[in-house]
PDB file of C-alpha atoms in Angstrom:
ATOM      1  CA  LYS A   1      60.197  94.092  52.045  1.00  0.00           C
ATOM      2  CA  LEU A   2      57.299  96.474  51.379  1.00  0.00           C
ATOM      3  CA  MET A   3      59.426  98.406  48.880  1.00  0.00           C
ATOM      4  CA  ARG A   4      60.293  95.164  47.085  1.00  0.00           C
ATOM      5  CA  ASN A   5      56.591  94.203  46.876  1.00  0.00           C
ATOM      6  CA  ILE A   6      55.752  97.656  45.492  1.00  0.00           C
ATOM      7  CA  GLN A   7      58.475  97.279  42.852  1.00  0.00           C
ATOM      8  CA  ILE A   8      57.209  93.823  41.853  1.00  0.00           C
ATOM      9  CA  LEU A   9      53.634  95.153  41.706  1.00  0.00           C
ATOM     10  CA  PHE A  10      54.751  98.127  39.595  1.00  0.00           C
ATOM     11  CA  ILE A  11      56.692  95.873  37.187  1.00  0.00           C
ATOM     12  CA  GLY A  12      53.686  93.561  36.955  1.00  0.00           C
ATOM     13  CA  LEU A  13      51.357  96.484  36.150  1.00  0.00           C
ATOM     14  CA  VAL A  14      53.727  97.795  33.478  1.00  0.00           C
ATOM     15  CA  CYS A  15      53.946  94.333  31.883  1.00  0.00           C
ATOM     16  CA  LEU A  16      50.171  93.955  32.048  1.00  0.00           C
ATOM     17  CA  SER A  17      49.613  97.362  30.453  1.00  0.00           C
ATOM     18  CA  ILE A  18      52.063  96.527  27.654  1.00  0.00           C
ATOM     19  CA  VAL A  19      50.288  93.245  26.966  1.00  0.00           C
ATOM     20  CA  ALA A  20      46.897  94.936  27.145  1.00  0.00           C
ATOM     21  CA  CYS A  21      47.984  97.645  24.701  1.00  0.00           C
ATOM     22  CA  THR A  22      49.360  95.283  22.104  1.00  0.00           C
ATOM     23  CA  LYS A  23      47.066  94.617  19.229  1.00  0.00           C
ATOM     24  CA  GLY A  24      46.838  91.709  16.889  1.00  0.00           C
ATOM     25  CA  LEU A  25      46.492  91.760  13.142  1.00  0.00           C
ATOM     26  CA  ASN A  26      43.784  93.891  11.636  1.00  0.00           C
ATOM     27  CA  GLU A  27      41.441  92.368   9.048  1.00  0.00           C
ATOM     28  CA  ASP A  28      43.422  93.717   6.073  1.00  0.00           C
ATOM     29  CA  GLN A  29      46.701  92.313   7.407  1.00  0.00           C
ATOM     30  CA  SER A  30      45.096  88.975   8.148  1.00  0.00           C
ATOM     31  CA  ASN A  31      43.608  88.819   4.631  1.00  0.00           C
ATOM     32  CA  LYS A  32      46.974  89.683   3.074  1.00  0.00           C
ATOM     33  CA  LEU A  33      48.666  86.886   5.009  1.00  0.00           C
ATOM     34  CA  ASN A  34      45.917  84.412   4.135  1.00  0.00           C
ATOM     35  CA  LEU A  35      46.258  85.230   0.430  1.00  0.00           C
ATOM     36  CA  LEU A  36      50.030  84.825   0.601  1.00  0.00           C
ATOM     37  CA  GLN A  37      49.608  81.538   2.482  1.00  0.00           C
ATOM     38  CA  SER A  38      47.139  80.312  -0.138  1.00  0.00           C
ATOM     39  CA  ARG A  39      49.555  81.103  -2.985  1.00  0.00           C
ATOM     40  CA  LEU A  40      52.396  79.411  -1.153  1.00  0.00           C
ATOM     41  CA  ASP A  41      50.307  76.311  -0.396  1.00  0.00           C
ATOM     42  CA  SER A  42      49.226  76.080  -4.029  1.00  0.00           C
ATOM     43  CA  THR A  43      52.820  76.248  -5.281  1.00  0.00           C
ATOM     44  CA  LEU A  44      54.024  73.824  -2.621  1.00  0.00           C
ATOM     45  CA  ASN A  45      51.258  71.356  -3.536  1.00  0.00           C
ATOM     46  CA  LYS A  46      52.268  71.482  -7.202  1.00  0.00           C
ATOM     47  CA  ILE A  47      55.912  70.869  -6.350  1.00  0.00           C
ATOM     48  CA  GLU A  48      55.104  68.055  -3.920  1.00  0.00           C
ATOM     49  CA  ALA A  49      52.824  66.411  -6.517  1.00  0.00           C
ATOM     50  CA  VAL A  50      55.791  65.758  -8.814  1.00  0.00           C
ATOM     51  CA  ASP A  51      56.572  62.044  -9.068  1.00  0.00           C
ATOM     52  CA  THR A  52      60.174  62.288  -7.909  1.00  0.00           C
ATOM     53  CA  ALA A  53      60.713  58.529  -7.887  1.00  0.00           C
ATOM     54  CA  LYS A  54      59.730  58.225 -11.557  1.00  0.00           C
ATOM     55  CA  ASN A  55      61.784  61.272 -12.460  1.00  0.00           C
ATOM     56  CA  LYS A  56      64.860  59.925 -10.689  1.00  0.00           C
ATOM     57  CA  VAL A  57      64.614  56.645 -12.598  1.00  0.00           C
ATOM     58  CA  SER A  58      64.111  58.545 -15.868  1.00  0.00           C
ATOM     59  CA  PHE A  59      67.019  60.880 -15.059  1.00  0.00           C
ATOM     60  CA  ASN A  60      69.423  58.019 -14.321  1.00  0.00           C
ATOM     61  CA  HIS A  61      68.342  55.979 -17.339  1.00  0.00           C
ATOM     62  CA  PHE A  62      68.543  58.997 -19.640  1.00  0.00           C
ATOM     63  CA  PHE A  63      72.122  59.792 -18.629  1.00  0.00           C
ATOM     64  CA  GLU A  64      73.128  56.123 -18.892  1.00  0.00           C
ATOM     65  CA  ASN A  65      71.786  56.146 -22.452  1.00  0.00           C
ATOM     66  CA  ILE A  66      73.583  59.400 -23.272  1.00  0.00           C
ATOM     67  CA  ARG A  67      76.849  58.023 -21.907  1.00  0.00           C
ATOM     68  CA  PHE A  68      76.417  54.855 -23.953  1.00  0.00           C
ATOM     69  CA  ILE A  69      75.634  56.804 -27.135  1.00  0.00           C
ATOM     70  CA  GLN A  70      78.650  59.078 -26.668  1.00  0.00           C
ATOM     71  CA  GLU A  71      81.176  56.482 -25.534  1.00  0.00           C
ATOM     72  CA  GLU A  72      80.116  53.077 -26.867  1.00  0.00           C
ATOM     73  CA  MET A  73      78.454  53.712 -30.206  1.00  0.00           C
ATOM     74  CA  THR A  74      81.337  53.913 -32.640  1.00  0.00           C
ATOM     75  CA  ASP A  75      79.534  52.828 -35.802  1.00  0.00           C
ATOM     76  CA  THR A  76      78.367  55.339 -38.373  1.00  0.00           C
ATOM     77  CA  ILE A  77      74.676  56.135 -38.030  1.00  0.00           C
ATOM     78  CA  THR A  78      72.165  57.537 -40.491  1.00  0.00           C
ATOM     79  CA  PRO A  79      71.494  61.279 -40.565  1.00  0.00           C
ATOM     80  CA  GLU A  80      67.902  60.586 -39.418  1.00  0.00           C
ATOM     81  CA  LEU A  81      69.150  58.662 -36.392  1.00  0.00           C
ATOM     82  CA  ALA A  82      71.693  61.383 -35.638  1.00  0.00           C
ATOM     83  CA  LEU A  83      68.889  63.985 -35.631  1.00  0.00           C
ATOM     84  CA  PHE A  84      66.761  61.733 -33.420  1.00  0.00           C
ATOM     85  CA  PHE A  85      69.620  61.340 -30.934  1.00  0.00           C
ATOM     86  CA  ASP A  86      70.158  65.106 -31.050  1.00  0.00           C
ATOM     87  CA  ASP A  87      66.506  65.669 -30.117  1.00  0.00           C
ATOM     88  CA  TYR A  88      66.853  63.107 -27.343  1.00  0.00           C
ATOM     89  CA  TYR A  89      70.052  64.769 -26.102  1.00  0.00           C
ATOM     90  CA  SER A  90      68.271  68.144 -26.007  1.00  0.00           C
ATOM     91  CA  MET A  91      66.420  67.022 -22.865  1.00  0.00           C
ATOM     92  CA  ARG A  92      69.711  67.047 -20.940  1.00  0.00           C
ATOM     93  CA  LYS A  93      69.480  70.663 -19.709  1.00  0.00           C
ATOM     94  CA  ALA A  94      65.919  70.258 -18.435  1.00  0.00           C
ATOM     95  CA  PHE A  95      66.797  67.017 -16.626  1.00  0.00           C
ATOM     96  CA  LYS A  96      69.830  68.636 -14.986  1.00  0.00           C
ATOM     97  CA  MET A  97      67.942  71.771 -14.021  1.00  0.00           C
ATOM     98  CA  TYR A  98      65.146  69.712 -12.485  1.00  0.00           C
ATOM     99  CA  ALA A  99      67.591  67.516 -10.547  1.00  0.00           C
ATOM    100  CA  GLN A 100      69.511  70.510  -9.172  1.00  0.00           C
ATOM    101  CA  GLU A 101      66.648  72.901  -8.476  1.00  0.00           C
ATOM    102  CA  TYR A 102      63.822  70.650  -7.268  1.00  0.00           C
ATOM    103  CA  PRO A 103      65.209  69.946  -3.785  1.00  0.00           C
ATOM    104  CA  LEU A 104      66.249  73.583  -3.370  1.00  0.00           C
ATOM    105  CA  ILE A 105      62.863  75.017  -4.283  1.00  0.00           C
ATOM    106  CA  LEU A 106      61.034  72.460  -2.149  1.00  0.00           C
ATOM    107  CA  ASN A 107      63.172  73.455   0.842  1.00  0.00           C
ATOM    108  CA  GLU A 108      62.731  77.170   0.095  1.00  0.00           C
ATOM    109  CA  LEU A 109      58.946  76.802  -0.029  1.00  0.00           C
ATOM    110  CA  LYS A 110      58.902  74.909   3.274  1.00  0.00           C
ATOM    111  CA  ILE A 111      61.009  77.628   4.921  1.00  0.00           C
ATOM    112  CA  SER A 112      58.694  80.314   3.529  1.00  0.00           C
ATOM    113  CA  LYS A 113      55.699  78.433   4.895  1.00  0.00           C
ATOM    114  CA  LYS A 114      57.226  78.353   8.379  1.00  0.00           C
ATOM    115  CA  GLN A 115      58.109  82.043   8.189  1.00  0.00           C
ATOM    116  CA  LEU A 116      54.551  82.934   7.190  1.00  0.00           C
ATOM    117  CA  VAL A 117      53.153  80.858  10.059  1.00  0.00           C
ATOM    118  CA  ASP A 118      55.559  82.609  12.449  1.00  0.00           C
ATOM    119  CA  LEU A 119      54.638  86.050  11.079  1.00  0.00           C
ATOM    120  CA  LYS A 120      50.942  85.321  11.484  1.00  0.00           C
ATOM    121  CA  HIS A 121      51.505  84.009  15.013  1.00  0.00           C
ATOM    122  CA  ASP A 122      53.587  87.033  16.007  1.00  0.00           C
ATOM    123  CA  GLY A 123      51.067  89.401  14.436  1.00  0.00           C
ATOM    124  CA  GLU A 124      48.103  87.784  16.150  1.00  0.00           C
ATOM    125  CA  ALA A 125      49.969  87.764  19.469  1.00  0.00           C
ATOM    126  CA  GLY A 126      50.649  91.486  19.124  1.00  0.00           C
ATOM    127  CA  ILE A 127      54.412  90.998  19.330  1.00  0.00           C
ATOM    128  CA  LEU A 128      55.202  93.085  16.236  1.00  0.00           C
ATOM    129  CA  GLU A 129      56.009  96.749  16.652  1.00  0.00           C
ATOM    130  CA  ASP A 130      54.394  99.387  14.447  1.00  0.00           C
ATOM    131  CA  GLY A 131      55.574  99.054  10.849  1.00  0.00           C
ATOM    132  CA  GLN A 132      57.158  95.641  11.356  1.00  0.00           C
ATOM    133  CA  PHE A 133      54.228  93.783   9.836  1.00  0.00           C
ATOM    134  CA  GLU A 134      54.498  95.619   6.511  1.00  0.00           C
ATOM    135  CA  LYS A 135      58.271  95.159   6.443  1.00  0.00           C
ATOM    136  CA  TYR A 136      58.046  91.405   7.067  1.00  0.00           C
ATOM    137  CA  TYR A 137      55.029  91.000   4.813  1.00  0.00           C
ATOM    138  CA  HIS A 138      56.823  92.618   1.862  1.00  0.00           C
ATOM    139  CA  LEU A 139      59.911  90.524   2.510  1.00  0.00           C
ATOM    140  CA  GLU A 140      57.875  87.295   2.545  1.00  0.00           C
ATOM    141  CA  SER A 141      55.842  88.426  -0.456  1.00  0.00           C
ATOM    142  CA  ASN A 142      59.004  89.104  -2.477  1.00  0.00           C
ATOM    143  CA  ASN A 143      60.501  85.774  -1.391  1.00  0.00           C
ATOM    144  CA  LEU A 144      57.340  84.005  -2.517  1.00  0.00           C
ATOM    145  CA  VAL A 145      57.380  85.690  -5.931  1.00  0.00           C
ATOM    146  CA  LEU A 146      60.964  84.482  -6.476  1.00  0.00           C
ATOM    147  CA  ALA A 147      60.112  80.991  -5.224  1.00  0.00           C
ATOM    148  CA  GLU A 148      57.036  80.837  -7.471  1.00  0.00           C
ATOM    149  CA  GLU A 149      59.145  81.789 -10.486  1.00  0.00           C
ATOM    150  CA  LYS A 150      61.732  79.094  -9.739  1.00  0.00           C
ATOM    151  CA  ALA A 151      59.015  76.520  -8.983  1.00  0.00           C
ATOM    152  CA  ASN A 152      57.334  77.298 -12.302  1.00  0.00           C
ATOM    153  CA  GLU A 153      60.649  76.833 -14.117  1.00  0.00           C
ATOM    154  CA  VAL A 154      61.166  73.454 -12.432  1.00  0.00           C
ATOM    155  CA  LEU A 155      57.585  72.377 -13.148  1.00  0.00           C
ATOM    156  CA  TYR A 156      57.829  73.509 -16.765  1.00  0.00           C
ATOM    157  CA  ALA A 157      61.082  71.600 -17.213  1.00  0.00           C
ATOM    158  CA  ILE A 158      59.710  68.342 -15.860  1.00  0.00           C
ATOM    159  CA  GLU A 159      56.311  68.715 -17.539  1.00  0.00           C
ATOM    160  CA  THR A 160      58.090  69.324 -20.852  1.00  0.00           C
ATOM    161  CA  ILE A 161      60.628  66.506 -20.712  1.00  0.00           C
ATOM    162  CA  GLU A 162      58.425  63.811 -19.157  1.00  0.00           C
ATOM    163  CA  PRO A 163      56.246  63.306 -22.253  1.00  0.00           C
ATOM    164  CA  MET A 164      59.232  63.690 -24.594  1.00  0.00           C
ATOM    165  CA  TYR A 165      61.220  61.140 -22.635  1.00  0.00           C
ATOM    166  CA  ASP A 166      58.282  58.725 -22.409  1.00  0.00           C
ATOM    167  CA  GLU A 167      57.794  58.962 -26.163  1.00  0.00           C
ATOM    168  CA  MET A 168      61.437  58.815 -27.277  1.00  0.00           C
ATOM    169  CA  ASN A 169      63.020  56.485 -24.768  1.00  0.00           C
ATOM    170  CA  PRO A 170      61.510  53.178 -25.985  1.00  0.00           C
ATOM    171  CA  LYS A 171      63.004  53.815 -29.418  1.00  0.00           C
ATOM    172  CA  VAL A 172      66.363  54.779 -27.911  1.00  0.00           C
ATOM    173  CA  ASP A 173      66.342  51.642 -25.752  1.00  0.00           C
ATOM    174  CA  SER A 174      65.556  49.421 -28.708  1.00  0.00           C
ATOM    175  CA  ILE A 175      68.361  50.995 -30.777  1.00  0.00           C
ATOM    176  CA  LEU A 176      70.836  50.661 -27.908  1.00  0.00           C
ATOM    177  CA  ASN A 177      69.823  47.037 -27.293  1.00  0.00           C
ATOM    178  CA  ILE A 178      71.043  46.230 -30.800  1.00  0.00           C
ATOM    179  CA  TYR A 179      74.499  47.440 -29.773  1.00  0.00           C
TER     180      TYR A 179
END
């Protein structure tokens, strides 16, 4: 029994010394994480600020109009109207890209946010071994750069087509109502 108590005491002392020797994040590491977190929060806020309900309605209405123009309008139209419809149709790629990429980038940013929170927690708790912080920091930093690029593409697409759609769609609707 005495030997068992000595073993438990020894194991306890080893565990205590390991915990006592672990160190949290230094000031530079903490600042680097805070800067990365700030960039991520800024990008996430921009993405979350997009009016997805309005964009979904616009997306659906746009593609209904395109389908109608392509399948139902059989009469000959003027060259001016053909060019107008061509300009209207040119928004198709941006609408599709937005619809496909928005949910993906939103999810990717949320995952990155959780990973940064976990990295900061692990760093502050002293759980990371030497060199692990830099490895994980660079990985998260690279992931954020890629996510920022994709988020900017999505934001550019929607910020470009929203005003075009809002301007052109009333005319398209009035033309299609005649048919």
